[in-house]
PDB file of C-alpha atoms in Angstrom:
ATOM      1  CA  GLN A   1      99.268  92.615 100.533  1.00  0.00           C
ATOM      2  CA  SER A   2      98.801  96.359 100.948  1.00  0.00           C
ATOM      3  CA  VAL A   3      97.769  98.572  98.040  1.00  0.00           C
ATOM      4  CA  LEU A   4     100.488 101.066  98.967  1.00  0.00           C
ATOM      5  CA  THR A   5     104.004  99.674  99.257  1.00  0.00           C
ATOM      6  CA  GLN A   6     106.357 100.709 102.036  1.00  0.00           C
ATOM      7  CA  PRO A   7     109.702  99.229 103.057  1.00  0.00           C
ATOM      8  CA  PRO A   8     109.192  97.204 106.236  1.00  0.00           C
ATOM      9  CA  SER A   9     112.056  98.815 108.104  1.00  0.00           C
ATOM     10  CA  ALA A  10     114.333 101.842 108.281  1.00  0.00           C
ATOM     11  CA  SER A  11     116.976 102.948 110.723  1.00  0.00           C
ATOM     12  CA  GLY A  12     119.229 105.830 111.620  1.00  0.00           C
ATOM     13  CA  THR A  13     121.316 107.290 114.381  1.00  0.00           C
ATOM     14  CA  PRO A  14     120.363 110.348 116.433  1.00  0.00           C
ATOM     15  CA  GLY A  15     120.750 113.535 114.455  1.00  0.00           C
ATOM     16  CA  GLN A  16     120.639 111.798 111.083  1.00  0.00           C
ATOM     17  CA  ARG A  17     118.119 112.359 108.310  1.00  0.00           C
ATOM     18  CA  VAL A  18     116.078 109.370 107.212  1.00  0.00           C
ATOM     19  CA  THR A  19     113.572 108.986 104.442  1.00  0.00           C
ATOM     20  CA  MET A  20     110.941 106.371 103.796  1.00  0.00           C
ATOM     21  CA  SER A  21     109.013 105.741 100.639  1.00  0.00           C
ATOM     22  CA  CYS A  22     105.442 104.892  99.740  1.00  0.00           C
ATOM     23  CA  SER A  23     104.610 103.603  96.291  1.00  0.00           C
ATOM     24  CA  GLY A  24     101.138 103.490  94.813  1.00  0.00           C
ATOM     25  CA  SER A  25      99.346 103.948  91.522  1.00  0.00           C
ATOM     26  CA  SER A  26      97.470 106.484  89.438  1.00  0.00           C
ATOM     27  CA  SER A  27      94.202 105.774  91.244  1.00  0.00           C
ATOM     28  CA  ASN A  28      95.531 106.627  94.693  1.00  0.00           C
ATOM     29  CA  ILE A  29      98.775 108.556  95.174  1.00  0.00           C
ATOM     30  CA  GLY A  30      98.740 109.681  91.562  1.00  0.00           C
ATOM     31  CA  SER A  31      95.450 111.526  91.972  1.00  0.00           C
ATOM     32  CA  ASN A  32      94.921 112.190  95.676  1.00  0.00           C
ATOM     33  CA  PRO A  33      96.771 113.704  98.614  1.00  0.00           C
ATOM     34  CA  VAL A  34      98.942 111.468 100.753  1.00  0.00           C
ATOM     35  CA  ASN A  35      98.735 111.406 104.521  1.00  0.00           C
ATOM     36  CA  TRP A  36     101.275 109.967 106.923  1.00  0.00           C
ATOM     37  CA  TYR A  37     100.661 108.528 110.371  1.00  0.00           C
ATOM     38  CA  GLN A  38     102.994 107.814 113.251  1.00  0.00           C
ATOM     39  CA  GLN A  39     102.090 104.993 115.601  1.00  0.00           C
ATOM     40  CA  LEU A  40     103.982 104.608 118.831  1.00  0.00           C
ATOM     41  CA  PRO A  41     103.829 101.179 120.498  1.00  0.00           C
ATOM     42  CA  GLY A  42     100.467 100.492 122.104  1.00  0.00           C
ATOM     43  CA  THR A  43      98.874 103.730 120.954  1.00  0.00           C
ATOM     44  CA  ALA A  44      96.492 104.892 118.258  1.00  0.00           C
ATOM     45  CA  PRO A  45      97.938 106.348 115.064  1.00  0.00           C
ATOM     46  CA  LYS A  46      98.625 110.058 114.962  1.00  0.00           C
ATOM     47  CA  LEU A  47      98.321 112.253 111.872  1.00  0.00           C
ATOM     48  CA  LEU A  48     101.864 113.368 111.073  1.00  0.00           C
ATOM     49  CA  ILE A  49     101.726 114.804 107.548  1.00  0.00           C
ATOM     50  CA  CYS A  50      98.519 115.786 105.765  1.00  0.00           C
ATOM     51  CA  ASN A  51      97.724 116.794 102.213  1.00  0.00           C
ATOM     52  CA  THR A  52     101.073 115.334 101.080  1.00  0.00           C
ATOM     53  CA  ASP A  53     103.337 118.002 102.537  1.00  0.00           C
ATOM     54  CA  GLN A  54     101.586 119.834 105.353  1.00  0.00           C
ATOM     55  CA  ARG A  55     102.210 119.473 109.062  1.00  0.00           C
ATOM     56  CA  PRO A  56      99.275 119.546 111.449  1.00  0.00           C
ATOM     57  CA  SER A  57      99.598 121.894 114.368  1.00  0.00           C
ATOM     58  CA  GLY A  58     102.108 120.606 116.906  1.00  0.00           C
ATOM     59  CA  VAL A  59     104.133 118.422 114.541  1.00  0.00           C
ATOM     60  CA  PRO A  60     107.799 119.491 114.529  1.00  0.00           C
ATOM     61  CA  ASP A  61     109.245 120.826 111.299  1.00  0.00           C
ATOM     62  CA  ARG A  62     111.743 117.963 111.391  1.00  0.00           C
ATOM     63  CA  PHE A  63     109.036 115.978 109.619  1.00  0.00           C
ATOM     64  CA  SER A  64     108.325 116.654 105.956  1.00  0.00           C
ATOM     65  CA  GLY A  65     106.449 114.995 103.137  1.00  0.00           C
ATOM     66  CA  SER A  66     106.612 115.072  99.365  1.00  0.00           C
ATOM     67  CA  LYS A  67     105.157 113.350  96.328  1.00  0.00           C
ATOM     68  CA  SER A  68     106.227 112.687  92.767  1.00  0.00           C
ATOM     69  CA  GLY A  69     103.901 110.897  90.398  1.00  0.00           C
ATOM     70  CA  THR A  70     102.680 107.752  92.098  1.00  0.00           C
ATOM     71  CA  SER A  71     105.222 107.743  94.913  1.00  0.00           C
ATOM     72  CA  ALA A  72     105.465 109.698  98.141  1.00  0.00           C
ATOM     73  CA  SER A  73     108.150 110.143 100.747  1.00  0.00           C
ATOM     74  CA  LEU A  74     108.411 111.017 104.400  1.00  0.00           C
ATOM     75  CA  ALA A  75     111.618 112.575 105.664  1.00  0.00           C
ATOM     76  CA  ILE A  76     112.703 112.978 109.250  1.00  0.00           C
ATOM     77  CA  SER A  77     115.667 115.206 109.964  1.00  0.00           C
ATOM     78  CA  GLY A  78     117.526 115.533 113.250  1.00  0.00           C
ATOM     79  CA  LEU A  79     116.429 112.035 114.222  1.00  0.00           C
ATOM     80  CA  GLN A  80     115.533 111.587 117.882  1.00  0.00           C
ATOM     81  CA  SER A  81     115.018 108.479 119.990  1.00  0.00           C
ATOM     82  CA  GLU A  82     111.350 109.332 120.439  1.00  0.00           C
ATOM     83  CA  ASP A  83     110.871 109.056 116.673  1.00  0.00           C
ATOM     84  CA  GLU A  84     111.150 105.281 116.971  1.00  0.00           C
ATOM     85  CA  ALA A  85     107.726 104.145 115.790  1.00  0.00           C
ATOM     86  CA  ASP A  86     105.769 102.659 112.910  1.00  0.00           C
ATOM     87  CA  TYR A  87     104.975 104.996 110.037  1.00  0.00           C
ATOM     88  CA  TYR A  88     102.090 104.503 107.613  1.00  0.00           C
ATOM     89  CA  CYS A  89     101.200 106.275 104.410  1.00  0.00           C
ATOM     90  CA  ALA A  90      97.596 106.514 103.253  1.00  0.00           C
ATOM     91  CA  ALA A  91      95.631 107.820 100.302  1.00  0.00           C
ATOM     92  CA  TRP A  92      92.121 107.652  98.920  1.00  0.00           C
ATOM     93  CA  ASP A  93      91.783 105.234  96.024  1.00  0.00           C
ATOM     94  CA  ASP A  94      89.331 106.376  93.345  1.00  0.00           C
ATOM     95  CA  SER A  95      89.011 102.901  91.821  1.00  0.00           C
ATOM     96  CA  LEU A  96      88.482 101.031  95.082  1.00  0.00           C
ATOM     97  CA  LYS A  97      86.395 103.886  96.534  1.00  0.00           C
ATOM     98  CA  GLY A  98      88.145 103.568  99.826  1.00  0.00           C
ATOM     99  CA  ALA A  99      91.179 104.667 101.758  1.00  0.00           C
ATOM    100  CA  VAL A 100      94.280 102.535 101.381  1.00  0.00           C
ATOM    101  CA  PHE A 101      97.235 102.235 103.713  1.00  0.00           C
ATOM    102  CA  GLY A 102     100.782 101.126 103.221  1.00  0.00           C
ATOM    103  CA  GLY A 103     102.025  98.140 105.169  1.00  0.00           C
ATOM    104  CA  GLY A 104     104.022 100.423 107.436  1.00  0.00           C
ATOM    105  CA  THR A 105     107.703 101.129 108.026  1.00  0.00           C
ATOM    106  CA  LYS A 106     109.201 100.374 111.410  1.00  0.00           C
ATOM    107  CA  LEU A 107     111.775 103.034 112.237  1.00  0.00           C
ATOM    108  CA  THR A 108     114.581 102.085 114.601  1.00  0.00           C
ATOM    109  CA  VAL A 109     116.818 104.735 116.126  1.00  0.00           C
ATOM    110  CA  LEU A 110     120.175 103.093 116.712  1.00  0.00           C
TER     111      LEU A 110
ATOM    112  CA  GLU B   1      87.972 119.110 122.767  1.00  0.00           C
ATOM    113  CA  VAL B   2      87.448 116.404 120.178  1.00  0.00           C
ATOM    114  CA  GLN B   3      87.210 112.907 121.625  1.00  0.00           C
ATOM    115  CA  LEU B   4      86.311 109.510 120.220  1.00  0.00           C
ATOM    116  CA  VAL B   5      85.611 106.592 122.543  1.00  0.00           C
ATOM    117  CA  GLU B   6      84.988 103.116 121.152  1.00  0.00           C
ATOM    118  CA  SER B   7      83.275 100.290 122.968  1.00  0.00           C
ATOM    119  CA  GLY B   8      81.714  96.913 122.265  1.00  0.00           C
ATOM    120  CA  GLY B   9      84.776  94.763 121.746  1.00  0.00           C
ATOM    121  CA  GLY B  10      85.352  91.331 123.183  1.00  0.00           C
ATOM    122  CA  LEU B  11      85.685  87.635 122.465  1.00  0.00           C
ATOM    123  CA  ILE B  12      83.191  86.264 119.997  1.00  0.00           C
ATOM    124  CA  GLN B  13      82.749  82.995 118.112  1.00  0.00           C
ATOM    125  CA  PRO B  14      83.066  82.689 114.337  1.00  0.00           C
ATOM    126  CA  GLY B  15      79.801  83.345 112.549  1.00  0.00           C
ATOM    127  CA  GLU B  16      78.377  85.539 115.281  1.00  0.00           C
ATOM    128  CA  SER B  17      77.580  89.250 115.215  1.00  0.00           C
ATOM    129  CA  LEU B  18      78.800  92.242 117.179  1.00  0.00           C
ATOM    130  CA  ARG B  19      78.143  95.970 117.159  1.00  0.00           C
ATOM    131  CA  LEU B  20      80.820  98.515 117.970  1.00  0.00           C
ATOM    132  CA  SER B  21      80.035 102.033 119.111  1.00  0.00           C
ATOM    133  CA  CYS B  22      82.107 105.178 118.875  1.00  0.00           C
ATOM    134  CA  VAL B  23      80.888 108.063 120.997  1.00  0.00           C
ATOM    135  CA  ALA B  24      82.014 111.399 119.619  1.00  0.00           C
ATOM    136  CA  SER B  25      82.321 114.648 121.540  1.00  0.00           C
ATOM    137  CA  GLY B  26      83.582 118.097 120.672  1.00  0.00           C
ATOM    138  CA  PHE B  27      82.093 117.961 117.157  1.00  0.00           C
ATOM    139  CA  THR B  28      79.116 116.430 115.357  1.00  0.00           C
ATOM    140  CA  VAL B  29      79.511 113.167 113.446  1.00  0.00           C
ATOM    141  CA  THR B  30      77.459 114.591 110.586  1.00  0.00           C
ATOM    142  CA  SER B  31      79.900 117.447 110.032  1.00  0.00           C
ATOM    143  CA  THR B  32      82.552 115.360 108.285  1.00  0.00           C
ATOM    144  CA  TYR B  33      83.356 111.839 107.153  1.00  0.00           C
ATOM    145  CA  MET B  34      84.023 109.147 109.718  1.00  0.00           C
ATOM    146  CA  SER B  35      85.860 105.875 109.203  1.00  0.00           C
ATOM    147  CA  TRP B  36      86.588 102.605 110.915  1.00  0.00           C
ATOM    148  CA  VAL B  37      90.167 101.364 110.635  1.00  0.00           C
ATOM    149  CA  ARG B  38      91.383  98.069 112.055  1.00  0.00           C
ATOM    150  CA  GLN B  39      94.708  96.589 112.988  1.00  0.00           C
ATOM    151  CA  ALA B  40      95.238  92.861 113.376  1.00  0.00           C
ATOM    152  CA  PRO B  41      97.700  91.835 116.113  1.00  0.00           C
ATOM    153  CA  GLY B  42     101.219  92.685 115.019  1.00  0.00           C
ATOM    154  CA  LYS B  43     100.010  93.878 111.603  1.00  0.00           C
ATOM    155  CA  GLY B  44      99.462  97.170 109.816  1.00  0.00           C
ATOM    156  CA  LEU B  45      96.469  99.439 109.491  1.00  0.00           C
ATOM    157  CA  GLU B  46      93.554  98.393 107.314  1.00  0.00           C
ATOM    158  CA  TRP B  47      90.767 100.754 106.349  1.00  0.00           C
ATOM    159  CA  VAL B  48      87.331  99.201 106.885  1.00  0.00           C
ATOM    160  CA  SER B  49      84.621 101.718 106.024  1.00  0.00           C
ATOM    161  CA  VAL B  50      83.584 105.336 105.690  1.00  0.00           C
ATOM    162  CA  ILE B  51      80.348 107.238 106.152  1.00  0.00           C
ATOM    163  CA  ASP B  52      80.273 110.721 104.714  1.00  0.00           C
ATOM    164  CA  SER B  53      78.398 113.725 106.031  1.00  0.00           C
ATOM    165  CA  GLY B  54      75.428 112.881 103.824  1.00  0.00           C
ATOM    166  CA  GLY B  55      75.241 109.311 105.097  1.00  0.00           C
ATOM    167  CA  SER B  56      76.725 107.544 102.073  1.00  0.00           C
ATOM    168  CA  THR B  57      78.928 104.591 102.905  1.00  0.00           C
ATOM    169  CA  PHE B  58      81.783 102.680 101.309  1.00  0.00           C
ATOM    170  CA  TYR B  59      83.441  99.483 102.500  1.00  0.00           C
ATOM    171  CA  ALA B  60      86.629  97.525 102.021  1.00  0.00           C
ATOM    172  CA  ASP B  61      86.122  94.422  99.892  1.00  0.00           C
ATOM    173  CA  SER B  62      87.137  92.264 102.848  1.00  0.00           C
ATOM    174  CA  VAL B  63      84.047  93.311 104.834  1.00  0.00           C
ATOM    175  CA  LYS B  64      81.563  94.269 102.128  1.00  0.00           C
ATOM    176  CA  GLY B  65      78.219  92.586 102.668  1.00  0.00           C
ATOM    177  CA  ARG B  66      79.068  91.645 106.272  1.00  0.00           C
ATOM    178  CA  PHE B  67      79.741  94.981 107.985  1.00  0.00           C
ATOM    179  CA  THR B  68      77.499  98.038 108.106  1.00  0.00           C
ATOM    180  CA  THR B  69      78.481 101.502 109.251  1.00  0.00           C
ATOM    181  CA  SER B  70      75.784 103.814 110.553  1.00  0.00           C
ATOM    182  CA  ARG B  71      75.356 106.670 112.974  1.00  0.00           C
ATOM    183  CA  ASP B  72      72.868 108.083 115.433  1.00  0.00           C
ATOM    184  CA  ASN B  73      72.884 111.790 114.767  1.00  0.00           C
ATOM    185  CA  SER B  74      70.914 112.635 117.906  1.00  0.00           C
ATOM    186  CA  LYS B  75      73.359 110.778 120.147  1.00  0.00           C
ATOM    187  CA  ASN B  76      76.461 111.666 118.100  1.00  0.00           C
ATOM    188  CA  ILE B  77      77.497 108.013 117.904  1.00  0.00           C
ATOM    189  CA  LEU B  78      79.076 106.043 115.076  1.00  0.00           C
ATOM    190  CA  TYR B  79      78.375 102.319 114.814  1.00  0.00           C
ATOM    191  CA  LEU B  80      79.920  99.329 113.109  1.00  0.00           C
ATOM    192  CA  GLN B  81      77.610  96.352 112.834  1.00  0.00           C
ATOM    193  CA  MET B  82      79.685  93.255 112.136  1.00  0.00           C
ATOM    194  CA  ASN B  83      77.975  90.063 111.004  1.00  0.00           C
ATOM    195  CA  SER B  84      79.298  86.640 110.040  1.00  0.00           C
ATOM    196  CA  LEU B  85      82.525  87.311 111.852  1.00  0.00           C
ATOM    197  CA  ARG B  86      85.628  85.357 110.873  1.00  0.00           C
ATOM    198  CA  ALA B  87      88.928  84.654 112.590  1.00  0.00           C
ATOM    199  CA  GLU B  88      90.604  87.087 110.203  1.00  0.00           C
ATOM    200  CA  ASP B  89      88.425  89.914 111.560  1.00  0.00           C
ATOM    201  CA  THR B  90      90.363  89.704 114.833  1.00  0.00           C
ATOM    202  CA  ALA B  91      91.841  93.166 115.323  1.00  0.00           C
ATOM    203  CA  VAL B  92      91.798  96.392 117.245  1.00  0.00           C
ATOM    204  CA  TYR B  93      89.101  98.547 115.689  1.00  0.00           C
ATOM    205  CA  TYR B  94      89.583 102.314 115.667  1.00  0.00           C
ATOM    206  CA  CYS B  95      87.068 104.947 114.746  1.00  0.00           C
ATOM    207  CA  ALA B  96      88.643 107.977 113.141  1.00  0.00           C
ATOM    208  CA  ARG B  97      87.408 111.421 112.206  1.00  0.00           C
ATOM    209  CA  GLY B  98      88.015 112.651 108.699  1.00  0.00           C
ATOM    210  CA  SER B  99      89.378 116.161 108.570  1.00  0.00           C
ATOM    211  CA  PRO B 100      86.536 118.555 107.726  1.00  0.00           C
ATOM    212  CA  GLY B 101      86.543 120.010 104.266  1.00  0.00           C
ATOM    213  CA  ASN B 102      86.357 116.952 102.040  1.00  0.00           C
ATOM    214  CA  ARG B 103      83.576 114.493 101.327  1.00  0.00           C
ATOM    215  CA  TYR B 104      85.921 111.600 102.141  1.00  0.00           C
ATOM    216  CA  GLY B 105      89.590 110.765 102.077  1.00  0.00           C
ATOM    217  CA  SER B 106      92.418 109.333 104.097  1.00  0.00           C
ATOM    218  CA  ARG B 107      93.117 112.323 106.328  1.00  0.00           C
ATOM    219  CA  PHE B 108      92.095 111.291 109.844  1.00  0.00           C
ATOM    220  CA  ASP B 109      92.855 113.952 112.410  1.00  0.00           C
ATOM    221  CA  TYR B 110      91.404 112.281 115.496  1.00  0.00           C
ATOM    222  CA  TRP B 111      91.380 108.623 116.496  1.00  0.00           C
ATOM    223  CA  GLY B 112      89.774 106.715 119.303  1.00  0.00           C
ATOM    224  CA  GLN B 113      91.773 104.475 121.615  1.00  0.00           C
ATOM    225  CA  GLY B 114      90.541 101.359 119.823  1.00  0.00           C
ATOM    226  CA  THR B 115      88.581  98.315 120.930  1.00  0.00           C
ATOM    227  CA  LEU B 116      89.796  94.733 120.505  1.00  0.00           C
ATOM    228  CA  ILE B 117      87.695  92.120 118.767  1.00  0.00           C
ATOM    229  CA  THR B 118      88.825  88.528 119.046  1.00  0.00           C
ATOM    230  CA  VAL B 119      87.024  86.020 116.879  1.00  0.00           C
ATOM    231  CA  SER B 120      87.764  82.532 118.091  1.00  0.00           C
ATOM    232  CA  SER B 121      86.012  79.328 119.076  1.00  0.00           C
TER     233      SER B 121
END
Protein backbone atom coordinates (compact mmCIF):
# COMPACT_ATOMS: atom_id res chain seq x y z
CA GLN A 1 0.00 0.00 0.00
CA SER A 2 1.61 3.23 -1.16
CA VAL A 3 1.63 6.34 1.02
CA LEU A 4 0.53 8.44 -1.96
CA THR A 5 -2.61 7.28 -3.75
CA GLN A 6 -2.88 7.29 -7.52
CA PRO A 7 -5.54 5.75 -9.76
CA PRO A 8 -4.10 2.60 -11.34
CA SER A 9 -5.09 3.53 -14.86
CA ALA A 10 -6.05 6.38 -17.17
CA SER A 11 -6.71 6.60 -20.87
CA GLY A 12 -7.34 9.03 -23.68
CA THR A 13 -7.29 9.42 -27.41
CA PRO A 14 -4.65 11.34 -29.36
CA GLY A 15 -5.08 15.07 -28.98
CA GLN A 16 -7.13 14.81 -25.80
CA ARG A 17 -6.28 16.25 -22.41
CA VAL A 18 -5.96 13.81 -19.53
CA THR A 19 -5.37 14.39 -15.87
CA MET A 20 -4.24 12.08 -13.12
CA SER A 21 -4.39 12.62 -9.42
CA CYS A 22 -2.12 11.97 -6.46
CA SER A 23 -3.50 12.10 -2.95
CA GLY A 24 -1.40 12.35 0.18
CA SER A 25 -1.43 13.95 3.60
CA SER A 26 -0.23 16.98 5.52
CA SER A 27 3.17 15.40 6.17
CA ASN A 28 4.02 14.90 2.50
CA ILE A 29 2.11 16.69 -0.26
CA GLY A 30 0.66 19.15 2.22
CA SER A 31 4.07 20.46 3.22
CA ASN A 32 6.53 19.57 0.46
CA PRO A 33 6.88 19.91 -3.30
CA VAL A 34 5.54 17.16 -5.52
CA ASN A 35 7.56 15.60 -8.30
CA TRP A 36 6.26 13.50 -11.16
CA TYR A 37 8.08 10.77 -13.06
CA GLN A 38 7.39 9.13 -16.39
CA GLN A 39 8.53 5.56 -16.87
CA LEU A 40 8.47 4.05 -20.31
CA PRO A 41 8.48 0.24 -20.51
CA GLY A 42 11.86 -1.24 -19.66
CA THR A 43 13.49 2.07 -18.82
CA ALA A 44 14.44 4.05 -15.74
CA PRO A 45 12.06 6.74 -14.51
CA LYS A 46 12.46 10.22 -15.91
CA LEU A 47 11.78 13.44 -13.99
CA LEU A 48 8.77 15.01 -15.70
CA ILE A 49 7.52 17.71 -13.32
CA CYS A 50 9.55 19.10 -10.42
CA ASN A 51 8.72 21.38 -7.52
CA THR A 52 5.00 20.71 -8.10
CA ASP A 53 4.59 22.73 -11.29
CA GLN A 54 7.93 23.18 -13.02
CA ARG A 55 9.15 21.42 -16.13
CA PRO A 56 12.78 20.35 -16.34
CA SER A 57 14.60 21.37 -19.47
CA GLY A 58 13.44 19.35 -22.47
CA VAL A 59 10.00 18.42 -21.14
CA PRO A 60 7.26 19.64 -23.50
CA ASP A 61 4.83 22.24 -22.21
CA ARG A 62 2.04 19.74 -22.85
CA PHE A 63 2.85 18.45 -19.37
CA SER A 64 1.80 20.47 -16.34
CA GLY A 65 1.50 19.94 -12.62
CA SER A 66 -0.49 21.52 -9.82
CA LYS A 67 -1.27 21.05 -6.15
CA SER A 68 -4.10 21.92 -3.80
CA GLY A 69 -3.84 21.06 -0.14
CA THR A 70 -2.85 17.43 0.16
CA SER A 71 -3.56 16.47 -3.44
CA ALA A 72 -1.62 17.00 -6.65
CA SER A 73 -2.42 16.56 -10.30
CA LEU A 74 -0.58 15.93 -13.53
CA ALA A 75 -2.17 17.07 -16.77
CA ILE A 76 -1.18 16.09 -20.27
CA SER A 77 -2.66 18.04 -23.14
CA GLY A 78 -2.47 17.16 -26.82
CA LEU A 79 -2.04 13.50 -25.93
CA GLN A 80 0.39 11.59 -28.13
CA SER A 81 1.01 7.87 -28.55
CA GLU A 82 4.49 8.23 -27.09
CA ASP A 83 2.94 9.44 -23.83
CA GLU A 84 1.82 5.88 -23.11
CA ALA A 85 3.75 5.08 -19.93
CA ASP A 86 3.53 4.73 -16.17
CA TYR A 87 3.40 7.96 -14.19
CA TYR A 88 4.44 8.27 -10.55
CA CYS A 89 4.07 11.11 -8.09
CA ALA A 90 6.53 11.54 -5.24
CA ALA A 91 7.04 13.78 -2.24
CA TRP A 92 9.20 13.94 0.85
CA ASP A 93 7.39 12.85 3.99
CA ASP A 94 8.39 14.79 7.11
CA SER A 95 6.95 12.19 9.49
CA LEU A 96 8.49 9.15 7.81
CA LYS A 97 11.71 11.06 7.03
CA GLY A 98 11.81 9.58 3.59
CA ALA A 99 10.57 10.02 0.07
CA VAL A 100 7.25 8.42 -0.76
CA PHE A 101 5.88 7.42 -4.14
CA GLY A 102 2.41 6.83 -5.43
CA GLY A 103 1.54 3.41 -6.76
CA GLY A 104 1.64 4.73 -10.30
CA THR A 105 -0.91 5.39 -13.03
CA LYS A 106 -0.67 3.46 -16.27
CA LEU A 107 -1.65 5.74 -19.14
CA THR A 108 -3.05 4.12 -22.27
CA VAL A 109 -3.42 6.09 -25.48
CA LEU A 110 -6.34 4.57 -27.34
CA GLU B 1 27.58 14.72 -18.61
CA VAL B 2 25.99 13.24 -15.52
CA GLN B 3 25.95 9.44 -15.47
CA LEU B 4 25.06 6.83 -12.89
CA VAL B 5 25.99 3.19 -13.43
CA GLU B 6 24.87 0.52 -10.99
CA SER B 7 26.40 -2.90 -10.60
CA GLY B 8 26.42 -5.82 -8.18
CA GLY B 9 23.05 -7.38 -8.88
CA GLY B 10 22.35 -11.06 -9.30
CA LEU B 11 20.71 -14.14 -7.85
CA ILE B 12 21.16 -14.58 -4.14
CA GLN B 13 19.70 -16.86 -1.47
CA PRO B 14 17.48 -15.62 1.36
CA GLY B 15 19.47 -14.53 4.38
CA GLU B 16 22.59 -13.70 2.43
CA SER B 17 24.23 -10.32 1.84
CA LEU B 18 25.02 -8.28 -1.24
CA ARG B 19 26.57 -4.90 -1.95
CA LEU B 20 25.46 -2.71 -4.83
CA SER B 21 27.64 0.01 -6.30
CA CYS B 22 26.68 3.12 -8.21
CA VAL B 23 29.52 4.84 -10.01
CA ALA B 24 28.82 8.51 -10.56
CA SER B 25 30.41 10.75 -13.17
CA GLY B 26 29.89 14.34 -14.22
CA PHE B 27 29.33 15.50 -10.63
CA THR B 28 30.48 14.62 -7.11
CA VAL B 29 28.31 12.41 -4.90
CA THR B 30 28.97 14.71 -1.95
CA SER B 31 27.47 17.71 -3.73
CA THR B 32 23.84 16.66 -3.26
CA TYR B 33 21.66 13.94 -1.81
CA MET B 34 21.64 10.50 -3.38
CA SER B 35 18.98 7.83 -3.05
CA TRP B 36 18.33 4.21 -3.82
CA VAL B 37 14.90 3.42 -5.26
CA ARG B 38 13.70 -0.08 -6.07
CA GLN B 39 11.02 -1.59 -8.23
CA ALA B 40 9.76 -5.12 -7.73
CA PRO B 41 8.80 -6.98 -10.93
CA GLY B 42 5.59 -5.54 -12.32
CA LYS B 43 5.22 -3.18 -9.34
CA GLY B 44 5.69 0.51 -8.62
CA LEU B 45 8.62 2.52 -7.35
CA GLU B 46 9.65 2.23 -3.72
CA TRP B 47 12.12 4.59 -2.10
CA VAL B 48 14.79 2.73 -0.13
CA SER B 49 17.28 5.20 1.32
CA VAL B 50 18.96 8.58 1.10
CA ILE B 51 22.38 9.92 2.01
CA ASP B 52 22.68 13.68 2.14
CA SER B 53 25.70 15.78 1.30
CA GLY B 54 26.82 15.69 4.92
CA GLY B 55 26.63 11.90 5.09
CA SER B 56 23.43 11.58 7.11
CA THR B 57 21.22 8.69 6.09
CA PHE B 58 17.55 7.76 6.28
CA TYR B 59 15.90 4.47 5.37
CA ALA B 60 12.50 3.07 4.52
CA ASP B 61 11.01 1.04 7.36
CA SER B 62 11.05 -2.04 5.14
CA VAL B 63 14.87 -2.07 5.03
CA LYS B 64 15.83 -0.28 8.24
CA GLY B 65 18.40 -2.26 10.20
CA ARG B 66 19.23 -4.49 7.21
CA PHE B 67 20.44 -2.07 4.53
CA THR B 68 23.18 0.53 4.80
CA THR B 69 23.89 3.32 2.35
CA SER B 70 27.39 4.74 2.18
CA ARG B 71 29.72 6.37 -0.29
CA ASP B 72 33.38 6.53 -1.21
CA ASN B 73 34.05 10.19 -1.79
CA SER B 74 37.46 9.59 -3.35
CA LYS B 75 36.05 7.17 -5.92
CA ASN B 76 32.72 8.99 -6.34
CA ILE B 77 30.77 5.79 -5.70
CA LEU B 78 27.53 5.21 -3.82
CA TYR B 79 26.96 1.86 -2.13
CA LEU B 80 24.02 -0.10 -0.81
CA GLN B 81 24.97 -2.87 1.58
CA MET B 82 22.07 -5.30 1.86
CA ASN B 83 22.04 -7.89 4.63
CA SER B 84 19.54 -10.55 5.64
CA LEU B 85 17.96 -10.44 2.22
CA ARG B 86 14.38 -11.64 1.81
CA ALA B 87 12.32 -12.75 -1.17
CA GLU B 88 10.42 -9.46 -0.98
CA ASP B 89 13.66 -7.55 -1.63
CA THR B 90 13.63 -8.91 -5.19
CA ALA B 91 13.61 -5.84 -7.42
CA VAL B 92 15.48 -3.65 -9.82
CA TYR B 93 17.52 -1.24 -7.74
CA TYR B 94 18.14 2.26 -9.10
CA CYS B 95 20.48 4.87 -7.74
CA ALA B 96 19.21 8.38 -8.28
CA ARG B 97 20.71 11.82 -7.87
CA GLY B 98 18.81 14.38 -5.86
CA SER B 99 18.58 17.73 -7.56
CA PRO B 100 21.16 20.07 -6.01
CA GLY B 101 19.83 22.78 -3.77
CA ASN B 102 18.05 20.84 -1.04
CA ARG B 103 19.31 18.69 1.79
CA TYR B 104 16.99 15.87 0.69
CA GLY B 105 13.71 15.38 -1.08
CA SER B 106 11.99 13.45 -3.81
CA ARG B 107 13.34 15.35 -6.80
CA PHE B 108 15.64 12.95 -8.64
CA ASP B 109 17.01 14.42 -11.83
CA TYR B 110 19.28 11.57 -12.91
CA TRP B 111 18.80 7.83 -12.60
CA GLY B 112 20.99 4.86 -13.31
CA GLN B 113 19.88 2.03 -15.56
CA GLY B 114 19.15 -0.20 -12.57
CA THR B 115 20.48 -3.56 -11.43
CA LEU B 116 18.29 -6.59 -10.73
CA ILE B 117 18.44 -8.43 -7.44
CA THR B 118 16.67 -11.76 -7.24
CA VAL B 119 16.39 -13.32 -3.81
CA SER B 120 15.43 -16.94 -4.14
CA SER B 121 16.48 -20.38 -2.98
